[in-house]
Every structure is written in structure tokens, then in C-alpha cells.
Amino acid sequence: MAYAYDDQNIFAKILRGEIPNNTVIETTHTLAFHDIQPQAPVHVLVIPKGPYVTYDHFAAEASDEEIVDFTRTLAKVCKMQRVEADNADGYRLISNAGAHGVQDVPHLHVHVLGGRRMGRMVEPA
Ligand code: AMP
């Protein structure tokens, strides 16, 4: 089954400039911005500009250039937010996908969370 991308999702609207965002960094293929409801002192969302629904969709179908740009931008975000694991105290990356992942916005985003010690990785079943 092909991934169906809904271009009315809120991050598509942010990418089209229809609603504002608090940008951390923007590159050719990637945008990083502060989460509107932060769950930690650092809570940045990193999204590709292309129409990808989930991480596996992006990993399977994005171009090498998009994947490299996304990955390098994520590294820059960690440094800019001073959470990189070599000099600072680290962070957690989360990318929710689909129903079991409890994904709210159907445009790939990686949450970069830091600035405090995180709790359990997942709730017990
Ligand atoms: P998820 O549940 O993984 O799909 O996460 C969606 C995230 O998007 C949540 O953490 C929301 O707080 C965040 N979010 C929703 N709308 C906006 C917005 N307009 N600007 C920034 N973050 C948003």
C-alpha cells in the first residue's frame, strides 16, 4: 500500500507559510522549529520539507540528498540547543508513526527532547 500524504496537515501548512512557527533552523530540505506544547526545556521538531508521512516512509522513498540534509540538520539542532551527547547532557529522539505509535500529525517529525532527565521510554503494556 502506498503512503497517502494529507497536504492539509498542520506541518504542511507551516511549510507553506500558512501558519507561523518558531524556527530553529531551515535548510534546503529540512525545517526545525520549537514544539508549541513543549514536554521538556528543549523540545524541537525536525521535519523534512518533502511529503513524507512517517520515518519509514522517508527512509524508503526520500532522495539521498534529503536524507543527508535531514540527518545533518538534526545534528545541528542538537548543538544549537546544547544537548549533544559529547559536550552536554544528551537528549531523546522520538518519532511516532501511525496508530500504535500514537502519531497526531501525519507528516514525519522527529522530536528532540532534552534539558532534563527523561522518564521511562514507554509506558508498561
Ligand atoms: P505527534 O503526536 O508525534 O504527532 O506530535 C505532534 C506534535 O506537534 C505535538 O508535540 C504538538 O505539540 C506539536 N504541534 C502541533 N501543532 C504545532 C504547531 N502549530 N507548532 C508547533 N508544534 C505543533
PDB file of C-alpha atoms and ligand atoms in Angstrom:
ATOM      1  CA  MET A   1       0.000   0.000   0.000  1.00  0.00           C
ATOM      2  CA  ALA A   2       1.344   3.443  -0.896  1.00  0.00           C
ATOM      3  CA  TYR A   3       1.665   6.073   1.813  1.00  0.00           C
ATOM      4  CA  ALA A   4      -1.138   8.619   1.417  1.00  0.00           C
ATOM      5  CA  TYR A   5       0.026  12.130   2.292  1.00  0.00           C
ATOM      6  CA  ASP A   6      -2.612  14.592   3.517  1.00  0.00           C
ATOM      7  CA  ASP A   7      -1.446  18.054   2.447  1.00  0.00           C
ATOM      8  CA  GLN A   8      -3.895  19.699   4.861  1.00  0.00           C
ATOM      9  CA  ASN A   9      -1.941  18.555   7.927  1.00  0.00           C
ATOM     10  CA  ILE A  10      -0.644  21.306  10.201  1.00  0.00           C
ATOM     11  CA  PHE A  11       3.031  20.842   9.322  1.00  0.00           C
ATOM     12  CA  ALA A  12       2.229  21.090   5.600  1.00  0.00           C
ATOM     13  CA  LYS A  13       0.546  24.416   6.428  1.00  0.00           C
ATOM     14  CA  ILE A  14       3.642  25.542   8.335  1.00  0.00           C
ATOM     15  CA  LEU A  15       5.842  24.599   5.356  1.00  0.00           C
ATOM     16  CA  ARG A  16       3.590  26.609   3.015  1.00  0.00           C
ATOM     17  CA  GLY A  17       3.826  29.607   5.373  1.00  0.00           C
ATOM     18  CA  GLU A  18       0.077  29.494   6.101  1.00  0.00           C
ATOM     19  CA  ILE A  19       0.644  29.320   9.845  1.00  0.00           C
ATOM     20  CA  PRO A  20       3.648  30.613  11.810  1.00  0.00           C
ATOM     21  CA  ASN A  21       6.344  28.628  13.532  1.00  0.00           C
ATOM     22  CA  ASN A  22       9.227  29.374  15.858  1.00  0.00           C
ATOM     23  CA  THR A  23      12.110  28.300  13.627  1.00  0.00           C
ATOM     24  CA  VAL A  24      15.377  26.923  14.989  1.00  0.00           C
ATOM     25  CA  ILE A  25      16.988  26.290  11.597  1.00  0.00           C
ATOM     26  CA  GLU A  26      15.840  25.933   7.991  1.00  0.00           C
ATOM     27  CA  THR A  27      17.792  24.279   5.184  1.00  0.00           C
ATOM     28  CA  THR A  28      17.041  23.275   1.598  1.00  0.00           C
ATOM     29  CA  HIS A  29      15.145  20.136   2.559  1.00  0.00           C
ATOM     30  CA  THR A  30      14.522  20.437   6.302  1.00  0.00           C
ATOM     31  CA  LEU A  31      12.832  22.681   8.873  1.00  0.00           C
ATOM     32  CA  ALA A  32      13.338  22.557  12.641  1.00  0.00           C
ATOM     33  CA  PHE A  33      11.066  24.514  14.969  1.00  0.00           C
ATOM     34  CA  HIS A  34      10.030  24.631  18.611  1.00  0.00           C
ATOM     35  CA  ASP A  35       7.110  22.418  19.635  1.00  0.00           C
ATOM     36  CA  ILE A  36       4.087  24.528  20.559  1.00  0.00           C
ATOM     37  CA  GLN A  37       3.473  22.426  23.690  1.00  0.00           C
ATOM     38  CA  PRO A  38       6.972  21.610  24.943  1.00  0.00           C
ATOM     39  CA  GLN A  39       7.331  18.488  27.071  1.00  0.00           C
ATOM     40  CA  ALA A  40      10.859  19.382  28.197  1.00  0.00           C
ATOM     41  CA  PRO A  41      13.083  22.508  28.380  1.00  0.00           C
ATOM     42  CA  VAL A  42      14.293  21.583  24.880  1.00  0.00           C
ATOM     43  CA  HIS A  43      11.563  20.305  22.564  1.00  0.00           C
ATOM     44  CA  VAL A  44      12.286  20.834  18.893  1.00  0.00           C
ATOM     45  CA  LEU A  45      10.569  19.165  15.938  1.00  0.00           C
ATOM     46  CA  VAL A  46      12.675  18.343  12.890  1.00  0.00           C
ATOM     47  CA  ILE A  47      10.706  17.765   9.691  1.00  0.00           C
ATOM     48  CA  PRO A  48      11.589  17.164   6.058  1.00  0.00           C
ATOM     49  CA  LYS A  49      10.053  19.593   3.574  1.00  0.00           C
ATOM     50  CA  GLY A  50       9.022  16.702   1.322  1.00  0.00           C
ATOM     51  CA  PRO A  51       5.630  14.963   1.687  1.00  0.00           C
ATOM     52  CA  TYR A  52       6.605  12.042   3.908  1.00  0.00           C
ATOM     53  CA  VAL A  53       4.202  10.612   6.470  1.00  0.00           C
ATOM     54  CA  THR A  54       6.484   8.593   8.742  1.00  0.00           C
ATOM     55  CA  TYR A  55      10.146   7.834   9.294  1.00  0.00           C
ATOM     56  CA  ASP A  56       9.946   4.529   7.430  1.00  0.00           C
ATOM     57  CA  HIS A  57       8.245   6.286   4.501  1.00  0.00           C
ATOM     58  CA  PHE A  58      11.049   8.867   4.406  1.00  0.00           C
ATOM     59  CA  ALA A  59      13.793   6.263   4.853  1.00  0.00           C
ATOM     60  CA  ALA A  60      12.377   4.183   1.986  1.00  0.00           C
ATOM     61  CA  GLU A  61      11.472   6.893  -0.533  1.00  0.00           C
ATOM     62  CA  ALA A  62      13.371  10.145   0.119  1.00  0.00           C
ATOM     63  CA  SER A  63      16.399  11.012  -2.004  1.00  0.00           C
ATOM     64  CA  ASP A  64      19.894  10.601  -0.605  1.00  0.00           C
ATOM     65  CA  GLU A  65      20.195  14.398  -0.600  1.00  0.00           C
ATOM     66  CA  GLU A  66      17.058  14.798   1.516  1.00  0.00           C
ATOM     67  CA  ILE A  67      18.172  12.105   3.961  1.00  0.00           C
ATOM     68  CA  VAL A  68      21.646  13.594   4.384  1.00  0.00           C
ATOM     69  CA  ASP A  69      20.226  17.098   4.794  1.00  0.00           C
ATOM     70  CA  PHE A  70      17.701  15.909   7.401  1.00  0.00           C
ATOM     71  CA  THR A  71      20.311  13.984   9.376  1.00  0.00           C
ATOM     72  CA  ARG A  72      22.908  16.752   9.356  1.00  0.00           C
ATOM     73  CA  THR A  73      20.291  19.315  10.335  1.00  0.00           C
ATOM     74  CA  LEU A  74      19.292  17.170  13.284  1.00  0.00           C
ATOM     75  CA  ALA A  75      22.940  17.198  14.415  1.00  0.00           C
ATOM     76  CA  LYS A  76      22.998  20.996  14.121  1.00  0.00           C
ATOM     77  CA  VAL A  77      19.818  21.259  16.183  1.00  0.00           C
ATOM     78  CA  CYS A  78      21.417  19.195  18.967  1.00  0.00           C
ATOM     79  CA  LYS A  79      24.414  21.518  19.016  1.00  0.00           C
ATOM     80  CA  MET A  80      22.337  24.704  18.780  1.00  0.00           C
ATOM     81  CA  GLN A  81      20.158  23.542  21.680  1.00  0.00           C
ATOM     82  CA  ARG A  82      23.250  22.411  23.626  1.00  0.00           C
ATOM     83  CA  VAL A  83      22.042  18.882  24.201  1.00  0.00           C
ATOM     84  CA  GLU A  84      24.597  16.987  22.111  1.00  0.00           C
ATOM     85  CA  ALA A  85      25.775  13.914  23.956  1.00  0.00           C
ATOM     86  CA  ASP A  86      29.532  14.565  23.760  1.00  0.00           C
ATOM     87  CA  ASN A  87      29.638  18.054  25.350  1.00  0.00           C
ATOM     88  CA  ALA A  88      26.236  18.276  27.018  1.00  0.00           C
ATOM     89  CA  ASP A  89      23.815  16.026  28.868  1.00  0.00           C
ATOM     90  CA  GLY A  90      22.154  14.334  25.912  1.00  0.00           C
ATOM     91  CA  TYR A  91      18.644  14.102  24.600  1.00  0.00           C
ATOM     92  CA  ARG A  92      15.953  11.714  23.438  1.00  0.00           C
ATOM     93  CA  LEU A  93      14.704  11.363  19.861  1.00  0.00           C
ATOM     94  CA  ILE A  94      11.126  10.217  19.307  1.00  0.00           C
ATOM     95  CA  SER A  95       9.305   9.720  16.024  1.00  0.00           C
ATOM     96  CA  ASN A  96       5.745   8.496  16.422  1.00  0.00           C
ATOM     97  CA  ALA A  97       4.223   6.668  13.464  1.00  0.00           C
ATOM     98  CA  GLY A  98       0.676   5.504  12.827  1.00  0.00           C
ATOM     99  CA  ALA A  99      -1.956   4.316  15.260  1.00  0.00           C
ATOM    100  CA  HIS A 100       0.251   2.260  17.573  1.00  0.00           C
ATOM    101  CA  GLY A 101       2.883   4.993  17.585  1.00  0.00           C
ATOM    102  CA  VAL A 102       0.136   7.489  18.519  1.00  0.00           C
ATOM    103  CA  GLN A 103       1.074   9.913  15.754  1.00  0.00           C
ATOM    104  CA  ASP A 104      -1.069  13.060  15.784  1.00  0.00           C
ATOM    105  CA  VAL A 105       0.352  14.951  12.809  1.00  0.00           C
ATOM    106  CA  PRO A 106       0.730  12.816   9.636  1.00  0.00           C
ATOM    107  CA  HIS A 107       3.926  14.491   8.399  1.00  0.00           C
ATOM    108  CA  LEU A 108       7.216  12.965   9.522  1.00  0.00           C
ATOM    109  CA  HIS A 109       8.664  14.715  12.537  1.00  0.00           C
ATOM    110  CA  VAL A 110      11.391  13.776  14.963  1.00  0.00           C
ATOM    111  CA  HIS A 111      11.019  15.193  18.466  1.00  0.00           C
ATOM    112  CA  VAL A 112      14.345  16.293  20.006  1.00  0.00           C
ATOM    113  CA  LEU A 113      13.803  16.369  23.766  1.00  0.00           C
ATOM    114  CA  GLY A 114      16.367  17.483  26.322  1.00  0.00           C
ATOM    115  CA  GLY A 115      17.273  19.793  29.155  1.00  0.00           C
ATOM    116  CA  ARG A 116      16.042  17.364  31.801  1.00  0.00           C
ATOM    117  CA  ARG A 117      16.327  13.679  32.558  1.00  0.00           C
ATOM    118  CA  MET A 118      13.655  11.790  30.621  1.00  0.00           C
ATOM    119  CA  GLY A 119      11.363   9.235  32.226  1.00  0.00           C
ATOM    120  CA  ARG A 120      10.699   5.686  31.062  1.00  0.00           C
ATOM    121  CA  MET A 121      10.996   5.133  27.334  1.00  0.00           C
ATOM    122  CA  VAL A 122       7.488   3.687  27.049  1.00  0.00           C
ATOM    123  CA  GLU A 123       4.610   3.038  29.383  1.00  0.00           C
ATOM    124  CA  PRO A 124       4.338  -0.551  30.573  1.00  0.00           C
ATOM    125  CA  ALA A 125       1.851  -2.572  28.472  1.00  0.00           C
TER     126      ALA A 125
HETATM  127  P1  AMP B   1       2.941  13.598  17.421  1.00  0.00           P
HETATM  128  O1  AMP B   1       1.961  13.222  18.493  1.00  0.00           O
HETATM  129  O2  AMP B   1       4.218  12.828  17.488  1.00  0.00           O
HETATM  130  O3  AMP B   1       2.309  13.592  16.047  1.00  0.00           O
HETATM  131  O4  AMP B   1       3.398  15.078  17.765  1.00  0.00           O
HETATM  132  C1  AMP B   1       2.846  16.214  17.203  1.00  0.00           C
HETATM  133  C2  AMP B   1       3.480  17.396  17.910  1.00  0.00           C
HETATM  134  O5  AMP B   1       3.215  18.556  17.156  1.00  0.00           O
HETATM  135  C3  AMP B   1       2.976  17.647  19.325  1.00  0.00           C
HETATM  136  O6  AMP B   1       4.072  17.593  20.246  1.00  0.00           O
HETATM  137  C4  AMP B   1       2.368  19.054  19.239  1.00  0.00           C
HETATM  138  O7  AMP B   1       2.556  19.812  20.404  1.00  0.00           O
HETATM  139  C5  AMP B   1       3.109  19.637  18.053  1.00  0.00           C
HETATM  140  N1  AMP B   1       2.409  20.697  17.332  1.00  0.00           N
HETATM  141  C6  AMP B   1       1.126  20.700  16.889  1.00  0.00           C
HETATM  142  N2  AMP B   1       0.864  21.852  16.246  1.00  0.00           N
HETATM  143  C7  AMP B   1       2.002  22.590  16.285  1.00  0.00           C
HETATM  144  C8  AMP B   1       2.368  23.875  15.789  1.00  0.00           C
HETATM  145  N3  AMP B   1       1.495  24.648  15.137  1.00  0.00           N
HETATM  146  N4  AMP B   1       3.626  24.312  16.015  1.00  0.00           N
HETATM  147  C9  AMP B   1       4.498  23.546  16.692  1.00  0.00           C
HETATM  148  N5  AMP B   1       4.229  22.319  17.161  1.00  0.00           N
HETATM  149  C10 AMP B   1       2.991  21.850  16.979  1.00  0.00           C
END
